[in-house]
XYZ file of C-alpha atoms in Angstrom:
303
model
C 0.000 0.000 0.000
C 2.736 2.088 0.938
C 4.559 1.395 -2.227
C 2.184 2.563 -4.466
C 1.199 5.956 -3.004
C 4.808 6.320 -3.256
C 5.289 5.227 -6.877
C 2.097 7.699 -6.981
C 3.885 10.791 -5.704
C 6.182 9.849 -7.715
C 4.310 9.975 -10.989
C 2.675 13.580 -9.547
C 5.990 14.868 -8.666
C 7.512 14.102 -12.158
C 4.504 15.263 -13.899
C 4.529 18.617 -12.245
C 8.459 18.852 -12.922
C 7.740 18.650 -16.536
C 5.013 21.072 -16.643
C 7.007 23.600 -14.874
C 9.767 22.802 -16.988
C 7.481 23.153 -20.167
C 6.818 26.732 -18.512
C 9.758 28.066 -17.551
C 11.262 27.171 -21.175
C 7.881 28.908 -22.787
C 8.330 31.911 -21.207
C 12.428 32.211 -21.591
C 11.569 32.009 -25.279
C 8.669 34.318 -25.449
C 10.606 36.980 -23.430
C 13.906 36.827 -26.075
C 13.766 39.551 -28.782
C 14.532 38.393 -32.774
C 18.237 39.285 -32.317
C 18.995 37.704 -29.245
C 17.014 34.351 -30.726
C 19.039 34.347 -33.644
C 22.411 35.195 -31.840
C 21.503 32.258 -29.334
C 20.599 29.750 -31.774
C 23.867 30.324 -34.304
C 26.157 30.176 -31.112
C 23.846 26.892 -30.270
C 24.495 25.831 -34.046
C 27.823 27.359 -35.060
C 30.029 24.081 -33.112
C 27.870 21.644 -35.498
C 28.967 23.386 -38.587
C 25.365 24.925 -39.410
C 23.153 28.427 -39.233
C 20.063 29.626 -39.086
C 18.405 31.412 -42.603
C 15.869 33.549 -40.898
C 14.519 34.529 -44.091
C 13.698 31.330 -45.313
C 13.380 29.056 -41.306
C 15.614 26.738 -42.608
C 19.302 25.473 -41.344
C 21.961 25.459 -43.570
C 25.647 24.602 -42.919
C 28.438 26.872 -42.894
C 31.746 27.302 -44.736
C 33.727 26.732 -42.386
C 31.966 24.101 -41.184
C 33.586 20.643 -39.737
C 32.701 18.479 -41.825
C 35.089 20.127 -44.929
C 37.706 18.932 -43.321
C 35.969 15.099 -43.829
C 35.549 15.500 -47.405
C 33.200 12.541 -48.962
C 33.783 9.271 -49.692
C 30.488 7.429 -51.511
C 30.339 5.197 -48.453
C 29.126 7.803 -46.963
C 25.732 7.170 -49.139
C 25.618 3.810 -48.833
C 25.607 4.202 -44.880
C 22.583 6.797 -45.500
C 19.979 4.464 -44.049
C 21.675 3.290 -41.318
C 21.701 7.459 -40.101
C 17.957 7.600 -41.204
C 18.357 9.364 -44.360
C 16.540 8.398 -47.737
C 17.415 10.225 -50.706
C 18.255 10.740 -54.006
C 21.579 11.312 -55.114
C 23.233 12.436 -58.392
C 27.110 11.956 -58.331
C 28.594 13.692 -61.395
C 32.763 12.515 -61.605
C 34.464 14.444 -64.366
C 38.010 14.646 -65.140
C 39.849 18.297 -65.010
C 43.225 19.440 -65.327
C 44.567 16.283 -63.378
C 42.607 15.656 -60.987
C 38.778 13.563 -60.902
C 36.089 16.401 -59.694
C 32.997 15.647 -58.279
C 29.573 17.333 -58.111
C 27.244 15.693 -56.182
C 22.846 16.646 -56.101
C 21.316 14.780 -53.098
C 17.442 16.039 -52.138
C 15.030 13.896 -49.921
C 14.528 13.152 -46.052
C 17.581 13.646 -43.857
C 16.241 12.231 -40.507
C 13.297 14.930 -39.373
C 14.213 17.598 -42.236
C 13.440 17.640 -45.950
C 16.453 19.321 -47.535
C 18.705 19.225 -50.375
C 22.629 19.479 -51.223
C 24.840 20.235 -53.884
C 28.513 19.196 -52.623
C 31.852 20.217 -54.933
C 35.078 18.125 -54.359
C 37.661 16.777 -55.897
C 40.618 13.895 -55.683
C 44.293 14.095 -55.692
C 44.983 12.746 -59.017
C 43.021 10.999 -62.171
C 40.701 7.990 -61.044
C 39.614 5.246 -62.962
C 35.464 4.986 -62.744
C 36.110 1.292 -60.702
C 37.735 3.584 -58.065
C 34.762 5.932 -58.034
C 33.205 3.891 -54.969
C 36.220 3.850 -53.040
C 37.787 7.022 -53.721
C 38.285 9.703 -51.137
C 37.466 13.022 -52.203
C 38.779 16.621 -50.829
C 36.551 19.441 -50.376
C 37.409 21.928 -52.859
C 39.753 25.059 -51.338
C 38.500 28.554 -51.168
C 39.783 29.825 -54.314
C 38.056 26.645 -56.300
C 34.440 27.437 -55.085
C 32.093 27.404 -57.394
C 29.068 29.958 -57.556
C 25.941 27.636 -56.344
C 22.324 28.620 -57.110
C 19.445 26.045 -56.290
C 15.792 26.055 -55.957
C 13.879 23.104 -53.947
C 10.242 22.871 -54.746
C 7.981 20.221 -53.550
C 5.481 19.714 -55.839
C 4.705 23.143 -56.998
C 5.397 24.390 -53.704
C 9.181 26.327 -53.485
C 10.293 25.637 -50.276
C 14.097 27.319 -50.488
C 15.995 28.947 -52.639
C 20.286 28.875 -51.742
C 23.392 30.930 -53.899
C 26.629 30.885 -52.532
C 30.291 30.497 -54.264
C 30.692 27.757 -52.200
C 31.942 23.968 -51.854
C 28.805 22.397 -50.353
C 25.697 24.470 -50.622
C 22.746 22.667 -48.178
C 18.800 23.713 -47.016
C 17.244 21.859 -44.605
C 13.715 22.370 -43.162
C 13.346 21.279 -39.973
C 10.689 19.001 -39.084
C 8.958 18.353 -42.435
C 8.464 15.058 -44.163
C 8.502 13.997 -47.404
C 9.492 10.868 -50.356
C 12.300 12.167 -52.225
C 10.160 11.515 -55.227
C 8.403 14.492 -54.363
C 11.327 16.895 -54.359
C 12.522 18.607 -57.477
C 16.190 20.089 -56.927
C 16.792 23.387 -59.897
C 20.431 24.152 -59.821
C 22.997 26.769 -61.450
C 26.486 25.769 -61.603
C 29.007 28.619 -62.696
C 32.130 27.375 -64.263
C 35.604 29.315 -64.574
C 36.307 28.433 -67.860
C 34.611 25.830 -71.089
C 37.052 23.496 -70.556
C 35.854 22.279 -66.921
C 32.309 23.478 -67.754
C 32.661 20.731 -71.251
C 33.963 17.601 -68.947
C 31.012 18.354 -66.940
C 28.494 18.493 -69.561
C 29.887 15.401 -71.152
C 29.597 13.447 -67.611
C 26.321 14.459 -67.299
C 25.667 12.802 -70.952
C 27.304 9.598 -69.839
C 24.997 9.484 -66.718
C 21.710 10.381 -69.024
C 22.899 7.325 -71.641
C 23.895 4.514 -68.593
C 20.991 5.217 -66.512
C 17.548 5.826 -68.079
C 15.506 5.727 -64.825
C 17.203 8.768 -63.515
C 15.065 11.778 -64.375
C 16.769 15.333 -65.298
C 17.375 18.279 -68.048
C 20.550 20.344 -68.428
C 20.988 23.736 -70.261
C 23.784 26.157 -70.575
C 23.373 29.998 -70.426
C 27.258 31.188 -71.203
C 29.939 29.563 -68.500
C 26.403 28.654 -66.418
C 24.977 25.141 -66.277
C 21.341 24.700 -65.164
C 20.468 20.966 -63.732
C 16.395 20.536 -62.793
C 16.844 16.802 -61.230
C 13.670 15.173 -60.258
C 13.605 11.638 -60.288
C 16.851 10.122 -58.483
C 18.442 6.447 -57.142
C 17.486 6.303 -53.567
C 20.126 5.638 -51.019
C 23.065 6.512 -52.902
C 23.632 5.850 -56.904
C 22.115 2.113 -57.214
C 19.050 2.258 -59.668
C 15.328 1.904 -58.613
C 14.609 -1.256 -60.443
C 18.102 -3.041 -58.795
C 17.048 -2.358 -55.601
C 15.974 -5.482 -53.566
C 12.764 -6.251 -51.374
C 14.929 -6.142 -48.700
C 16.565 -2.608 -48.978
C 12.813 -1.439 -50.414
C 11.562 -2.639 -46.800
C 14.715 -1.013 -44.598
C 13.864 2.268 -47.013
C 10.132 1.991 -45.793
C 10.905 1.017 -42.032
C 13.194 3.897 -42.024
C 10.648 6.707 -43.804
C 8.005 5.577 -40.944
C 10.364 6.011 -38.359
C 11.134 9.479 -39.742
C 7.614 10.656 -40.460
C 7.001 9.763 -36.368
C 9.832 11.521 -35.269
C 8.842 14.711 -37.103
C 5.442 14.058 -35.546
C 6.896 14.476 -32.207
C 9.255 17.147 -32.750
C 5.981 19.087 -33.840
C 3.953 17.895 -31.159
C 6.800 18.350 -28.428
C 7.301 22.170 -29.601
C 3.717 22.988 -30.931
C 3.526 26.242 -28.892
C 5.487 27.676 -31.680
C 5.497 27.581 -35.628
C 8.811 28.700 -36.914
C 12.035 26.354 -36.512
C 14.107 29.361 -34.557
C 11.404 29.240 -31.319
C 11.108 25.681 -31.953
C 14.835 24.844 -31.610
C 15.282 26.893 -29.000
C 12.249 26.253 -27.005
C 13.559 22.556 -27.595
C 17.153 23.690 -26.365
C 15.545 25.326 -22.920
C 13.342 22.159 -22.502
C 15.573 19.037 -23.450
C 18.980 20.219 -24.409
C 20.180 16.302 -24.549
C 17.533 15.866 -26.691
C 18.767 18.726 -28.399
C 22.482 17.587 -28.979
C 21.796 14.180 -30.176
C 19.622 16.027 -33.165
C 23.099 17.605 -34.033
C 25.393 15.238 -33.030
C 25.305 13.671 -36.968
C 28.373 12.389 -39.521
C 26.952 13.908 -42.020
C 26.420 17.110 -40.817
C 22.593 17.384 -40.795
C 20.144 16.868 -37.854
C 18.296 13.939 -37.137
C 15.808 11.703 -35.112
């Protein structure tokens, strides 16, 4: 008898903990001005290699940001599901002046964002395409950026638009869910001369001819190269109809899993509407909770 009023009190005690918790966070957040939000949230952010857009509520990574120093390797992709990310990729590997470059499109779910990427890097020397998958690839310095444009839509619906010279240009809406399939990625590509712009246009034929089931358009205005990629390979560059029952079922489990988890990030921080109050209401209220969403490889957040 005794044990379970105590297990009781218990349950009271931690109840009321939380709802004074859920208070106390509220009304920090409600009494911060714009500034000071945004200040807290890219000093939150800024370790994690991202930043808050204010004029779009998205989070997009920095240039100095961490993971440049990783570079990619196309395992990366292949390990996608196993960090609860399903999308569609578009690895373009081009040779230039001695070195094998690659341009990468991804767009699709990264954990509890929809979001997009355009990634520039290159290798140390020419690669043969058996090497591609193995390869480890630099992140291009500062004075090989490339001017990035891109324009997400879902649907009809634009949902961010990105330009930066950059080496990795990224938009991720927190909280969202979506199919890749649903995502249409629009991006200009500036080039510093024909020559590189050429080896790109010519890997971009190769890709059209070897794979019909991807699904994009290129066009050229001048040294500019416009890419509207809509239909993809999910989980890194293997081809829709190769994939097995058994990856189409972890791609499913995983999607599920991801559409829950943005169910309770809404739920959890429904007193608010935009992804600044939310993240920082979330920060004031569980900031473990908070840390594992940024604590990610890849550099996005997650589940």
């Amino acid at each position: 008898m005794y044990f379970f009023i105590g297990f009781l009190l218990l349950i009271v005690l931690c109840l009321g903990l939380c709802f004074w918790r859920r208070r106390r966070a509220l009304k920090k957040v409600c009494c911060m001005s714009c500034r000071e939000k945004q200040e807290l949230l890219d000093e939150i952010l800024e370790p994690f290699g991202y930043y808050y857009v204010r004029g779009q509520d998205l989070i997009s990574t920095r240039n100095d940001a961490w993971q440049r120093q990783a570079g990619y390797t196309a395992f990366f992709d292949r390990a996608a599901l196993a960090l609860y990310m399903v999308f569609d990729a578009l690895p373009i590997y081009f040779d230039y002046r001695g070195r094998t470059w690659l341009i990468e499109l991804w767009k699709g779910q990264y954990g509890i964002n929809a979001g997009a990427e355009v990634g520039i890097y290159h290798a140390d020397r020419l690669l043969a395409p058996e090497e591609y998958a193995t390869a480890h690839f630099q992140a291009v310095s500062d004075s090989e950026r490339l001017p990035v444009t891109f324009d997400l839509f879902h649907g009809e619906k634009l949902l961010a638009t990105m330009s930066h010279t950059t080496w990795w240009l990224t938009a991720f809406l927190v909280g969202m869910f979506t199919k890749p399939s649903h995502l249409t990625l629009e991006v200009t590509i500036g080039f510093p001369c024909p020559e590189m712009q050429n080896q790109f246009l010519e890997a971009l034929d190769r890709i059209s001819r070897e794979n019909e089931s991807l699904q994009f358009s290129c066009c050229c205005h001048g040294m500019q190269a416009h890419i509207r990629y809509s239909c993809g390979c999910p989980a890194s560059s293997v081809c829709p109809e190769r994939i097995s029952w058994l990856r189409r079922l972890q791609i499913r489990w995983v999607q599920l899993y991801n559409r829950f988890m943005c169910r309770m990030y809404r739920r959890i921080t429904r007193p608010f509407d935009c992804t600044l109050d939310r993240i920082l209401f979330l920060y004031e209220l569980l900031p473990f909770t908070l840390r594992r969403m940024l604590r990610h490889p890849k550099g996005v957040i997650q589940a």
